[in-house]
XYZ file of C-alpha atoms in Angstrom:
269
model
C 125.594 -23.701 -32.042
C 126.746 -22.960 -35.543
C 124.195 -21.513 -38.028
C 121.497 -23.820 -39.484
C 122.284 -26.272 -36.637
C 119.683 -27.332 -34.498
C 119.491 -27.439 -30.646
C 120.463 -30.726 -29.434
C 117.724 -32.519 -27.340
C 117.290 -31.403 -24.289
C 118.856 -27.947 -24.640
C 116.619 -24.811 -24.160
C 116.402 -21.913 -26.929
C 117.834 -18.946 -26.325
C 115.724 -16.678 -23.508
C 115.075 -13.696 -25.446
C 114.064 -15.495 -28.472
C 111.608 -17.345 -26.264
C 110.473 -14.945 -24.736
C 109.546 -12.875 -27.707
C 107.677 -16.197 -29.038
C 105.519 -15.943 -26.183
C 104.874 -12.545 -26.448
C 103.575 -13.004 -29.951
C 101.305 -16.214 -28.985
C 99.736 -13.908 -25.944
C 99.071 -10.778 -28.453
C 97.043 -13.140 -31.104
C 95.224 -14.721 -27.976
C 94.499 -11.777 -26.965
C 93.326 -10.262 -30.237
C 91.067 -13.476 -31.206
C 89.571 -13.035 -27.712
C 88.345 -9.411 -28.432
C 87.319 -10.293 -32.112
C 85.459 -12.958 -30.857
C 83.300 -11.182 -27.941
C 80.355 -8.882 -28.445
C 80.941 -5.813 -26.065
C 78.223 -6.758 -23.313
C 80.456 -9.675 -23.048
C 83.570 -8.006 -22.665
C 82.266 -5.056 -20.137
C 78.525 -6.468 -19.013
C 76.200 -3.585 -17.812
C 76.783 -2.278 -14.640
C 73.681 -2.783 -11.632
C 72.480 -0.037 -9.748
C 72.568 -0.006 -5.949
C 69.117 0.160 -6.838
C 68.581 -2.577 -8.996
C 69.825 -4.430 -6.472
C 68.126 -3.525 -3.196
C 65.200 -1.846 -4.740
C 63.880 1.750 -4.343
C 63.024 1.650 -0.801
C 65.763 -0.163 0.372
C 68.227 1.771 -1.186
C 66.463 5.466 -0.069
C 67.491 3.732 3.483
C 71.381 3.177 2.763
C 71.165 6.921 1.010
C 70.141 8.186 4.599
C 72.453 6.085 6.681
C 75.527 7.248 4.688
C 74.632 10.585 4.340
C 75.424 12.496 7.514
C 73.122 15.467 7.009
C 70.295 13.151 6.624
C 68.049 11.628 9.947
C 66.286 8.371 9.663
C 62.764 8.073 11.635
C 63.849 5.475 14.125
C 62.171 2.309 14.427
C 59.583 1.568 17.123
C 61.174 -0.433 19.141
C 57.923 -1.765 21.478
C 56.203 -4.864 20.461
C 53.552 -4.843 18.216
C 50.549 -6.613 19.499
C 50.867 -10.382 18.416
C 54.302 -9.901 20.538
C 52.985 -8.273 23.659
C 50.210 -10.721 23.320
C 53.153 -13.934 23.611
C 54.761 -12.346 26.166
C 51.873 -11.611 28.446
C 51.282 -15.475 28.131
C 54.571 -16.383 28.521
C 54.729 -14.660 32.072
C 51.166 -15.458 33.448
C 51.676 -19.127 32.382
C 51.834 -21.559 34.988
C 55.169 -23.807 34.929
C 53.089 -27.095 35.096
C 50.853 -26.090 32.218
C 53.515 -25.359 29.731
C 53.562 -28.856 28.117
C 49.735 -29.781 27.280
C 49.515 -33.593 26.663
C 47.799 -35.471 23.480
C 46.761 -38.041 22.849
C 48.976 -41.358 23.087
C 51.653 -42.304 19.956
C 53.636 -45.368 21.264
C 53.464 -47.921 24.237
C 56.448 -49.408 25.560
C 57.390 -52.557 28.176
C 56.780 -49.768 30.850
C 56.428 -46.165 29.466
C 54.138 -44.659 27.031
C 54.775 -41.504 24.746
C 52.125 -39.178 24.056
C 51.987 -36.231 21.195
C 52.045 -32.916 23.380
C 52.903 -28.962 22.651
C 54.964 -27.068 24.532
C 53.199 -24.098 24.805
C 56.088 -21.505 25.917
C 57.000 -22.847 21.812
C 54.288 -23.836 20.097
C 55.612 -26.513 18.684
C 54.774 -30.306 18.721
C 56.949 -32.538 20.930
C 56.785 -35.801 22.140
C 56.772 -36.913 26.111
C 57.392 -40.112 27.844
C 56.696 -40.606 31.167
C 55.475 -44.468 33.110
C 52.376 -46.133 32.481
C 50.117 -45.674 35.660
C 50.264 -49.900 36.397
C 54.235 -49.801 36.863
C 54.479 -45.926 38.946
C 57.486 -47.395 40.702
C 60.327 -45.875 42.289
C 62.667 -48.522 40.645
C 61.077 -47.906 37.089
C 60.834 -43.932 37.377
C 64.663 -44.073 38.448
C 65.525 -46.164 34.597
C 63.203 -43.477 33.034
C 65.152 -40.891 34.553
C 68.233 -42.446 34.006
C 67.216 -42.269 29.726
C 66.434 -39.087 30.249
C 69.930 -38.202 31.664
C 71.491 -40.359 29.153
C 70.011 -38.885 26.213
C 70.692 -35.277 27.641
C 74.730 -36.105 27.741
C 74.496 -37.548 24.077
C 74.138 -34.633 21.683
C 74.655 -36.343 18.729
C 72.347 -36.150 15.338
C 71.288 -39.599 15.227
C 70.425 -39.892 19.212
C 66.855 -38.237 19.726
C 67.287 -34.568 21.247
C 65.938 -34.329 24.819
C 63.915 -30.434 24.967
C 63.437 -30.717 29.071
C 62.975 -33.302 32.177
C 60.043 -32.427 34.687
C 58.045 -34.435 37.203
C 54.783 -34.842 37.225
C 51.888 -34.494 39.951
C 53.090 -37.263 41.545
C 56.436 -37.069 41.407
C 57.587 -38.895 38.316
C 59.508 -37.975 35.644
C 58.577 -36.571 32.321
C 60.602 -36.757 29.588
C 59.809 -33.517 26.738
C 61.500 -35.113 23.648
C 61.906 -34.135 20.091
C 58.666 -35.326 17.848
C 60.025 -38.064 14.972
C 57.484 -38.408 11.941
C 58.032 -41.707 10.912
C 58.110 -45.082 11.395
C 60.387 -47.408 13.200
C 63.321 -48.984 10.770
C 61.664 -52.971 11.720
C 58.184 -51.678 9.688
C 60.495 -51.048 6.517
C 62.892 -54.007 6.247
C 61.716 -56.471 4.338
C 59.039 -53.930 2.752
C 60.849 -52.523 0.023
C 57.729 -50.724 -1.744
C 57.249 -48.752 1.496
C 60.297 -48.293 1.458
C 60.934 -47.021 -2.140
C 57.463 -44.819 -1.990
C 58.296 -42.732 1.679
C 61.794 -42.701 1.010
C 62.492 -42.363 -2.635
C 65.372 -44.265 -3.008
C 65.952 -47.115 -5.915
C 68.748 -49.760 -4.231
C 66.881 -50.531 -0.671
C 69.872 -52.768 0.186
C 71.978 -49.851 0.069
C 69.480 -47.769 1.535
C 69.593 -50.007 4.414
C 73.119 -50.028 4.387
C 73.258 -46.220 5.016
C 70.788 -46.397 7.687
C 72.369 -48.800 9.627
C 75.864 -46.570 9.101
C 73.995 -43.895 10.907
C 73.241 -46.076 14.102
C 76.977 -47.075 14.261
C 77.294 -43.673 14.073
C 75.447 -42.808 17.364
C 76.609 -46.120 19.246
C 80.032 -44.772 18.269
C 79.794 -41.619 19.667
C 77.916 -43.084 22.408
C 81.032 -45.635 23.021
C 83.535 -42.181 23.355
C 81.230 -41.192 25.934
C 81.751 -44.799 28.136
C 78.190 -45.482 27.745
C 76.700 -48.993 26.129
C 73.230 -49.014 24.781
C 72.249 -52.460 25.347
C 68.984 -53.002 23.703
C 69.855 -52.592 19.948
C 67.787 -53.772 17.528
C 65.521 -52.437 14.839
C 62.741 -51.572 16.034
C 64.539 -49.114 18.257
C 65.733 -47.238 15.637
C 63.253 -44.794 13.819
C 63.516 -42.813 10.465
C 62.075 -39.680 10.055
C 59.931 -38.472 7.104
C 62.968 -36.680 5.499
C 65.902 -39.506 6.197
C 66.308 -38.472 9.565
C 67.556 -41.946 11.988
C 67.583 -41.525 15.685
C 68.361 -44.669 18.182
C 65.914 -44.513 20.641
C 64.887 -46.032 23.690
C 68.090 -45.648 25.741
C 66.217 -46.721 29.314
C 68.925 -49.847 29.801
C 71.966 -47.964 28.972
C 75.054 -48.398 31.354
C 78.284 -46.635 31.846
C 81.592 -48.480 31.268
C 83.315 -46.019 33.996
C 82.011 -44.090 37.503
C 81.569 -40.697 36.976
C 81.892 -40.169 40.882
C 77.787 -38.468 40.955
C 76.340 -41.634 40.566
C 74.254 -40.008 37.378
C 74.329 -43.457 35.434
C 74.256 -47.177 36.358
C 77.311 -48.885 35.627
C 77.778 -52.198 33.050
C 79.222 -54.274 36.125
C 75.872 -53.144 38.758
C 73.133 -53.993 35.916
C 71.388 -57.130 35.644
């Protein structure tokens, strides 16, 4: 271009003359930066290792890095709360390791009771027949839930801990505990529903819950098995949003699995 003539549009400026603009923009960035920071801004003190771990914690790293230095070892028996669990643990008796409670649901043929398992100490629930229908034909559907629910780990299908039979040769079912209520007692009671589950929209609430059982019957569809006795009040909700679909005693298999572990859709009623 001649002198005084301007660039025409579109054209770039020269490279080193651009270059050298951006140089100059970068150095008064640069220089309102530092004007504008106070120095604990720009370099912030430095922690300790022991400011961060703490005295006693650190004297420990000191003597693990420093070869010259030995550390005390640990003890490494039990202490005696431990040797305590683990003598019960061995002198337990298999059949005493769940103790039943008392009773927290009755269904069309099964009941649940509270329980602990004791090997745990934790609170779980267990299922087993009511003592007017001890069939064969009814403790082979409970046994068929339980095997069900043990090849659908999913987070919205109720955990199965263990299966075991009972005195008379029927199956319990050790299950995870819910705390909560079944979805039926909450639709159509939206103040109960606001107050346990603190939400605002309950139609949308109810919305999400019933995304959760799609959830499980789809996963439970990739696995060839149908449900077949969905409705509300087998789904429960736990006390912090938790939804399991429960009561999985009529479920069928679409396909054989040649060991004859679940009744197939075409053999049910």
């Amino acid at each position: 271009h001649g002198v005084g003539e301007r660039p025409l549009s579109g054209t770039r400026p020269h490279r080193p003359a651009r270059r050298r603009r951006l140089g100059r923009q970068h150095s008064a960035l640069n220089e309102w930066y530092v004007s504008s920071v106070t120095d604990t801004e720009r370099d912030p003190p430095r922690l300790s290792l022991t400011d961060v771990l703490g005295r006693h914690d650190t004297e420990d790293c000191v003597h693990q890095l420093d070869p010259q230095q030995t550390v005390p070892a640990r003890p490494s028996v039990p202490g005696p709360d431990q040797q305590s669990a683990l003598s019960r643990l061995r002198s337990a008796d298999p059949r005493d390791r769940i103790e039943r409670r008392e009773p927290i649901g009755l269904g069309g043929m099964g009941v649940v009771h509270l329980a602990t398992q004791r090997s745990l100490g934790r609170s779980v629930a267990i299922k087993e027949l009511r003592e007017d229908v001890r069939t064969d034909r009814n403790a082979t559907q409970l046994l068929n839930e339980a095997l069900v629910l043990g090849s659908l780990e999913h987070p919205n299908v109720v955990p199965v801990h263990e299966l075991m039979l009972d005195d008379d040769g029927f199956p319990v079912v050790v299950m995870k505990r819910i705390e909560g209520e079944a979805w039926s007692d909450l639709i159509g009671d939206d103040a109960t529903t606001q107050e346990r589950h603190g939400v605002s929209v309950v139609l949308e609430w109810h919305v999400w819950v019933l995304i959760k059982v799609c959830d499980a019957l789809s996963f439970a569809h990739s696995r060839g098995v149908l449900h077949r006795d969905l409705k509300p009040e087998n789904v429960m909700v736990g006390r912090f949003g938790e939804v399991y679909l429960v009561d999985w005693g009529v479920a069928a298999a679409l396909t054989d699995d040649h060991i004859g572990r679940f009744p197939l859709v075409r053999d049910v009623d």
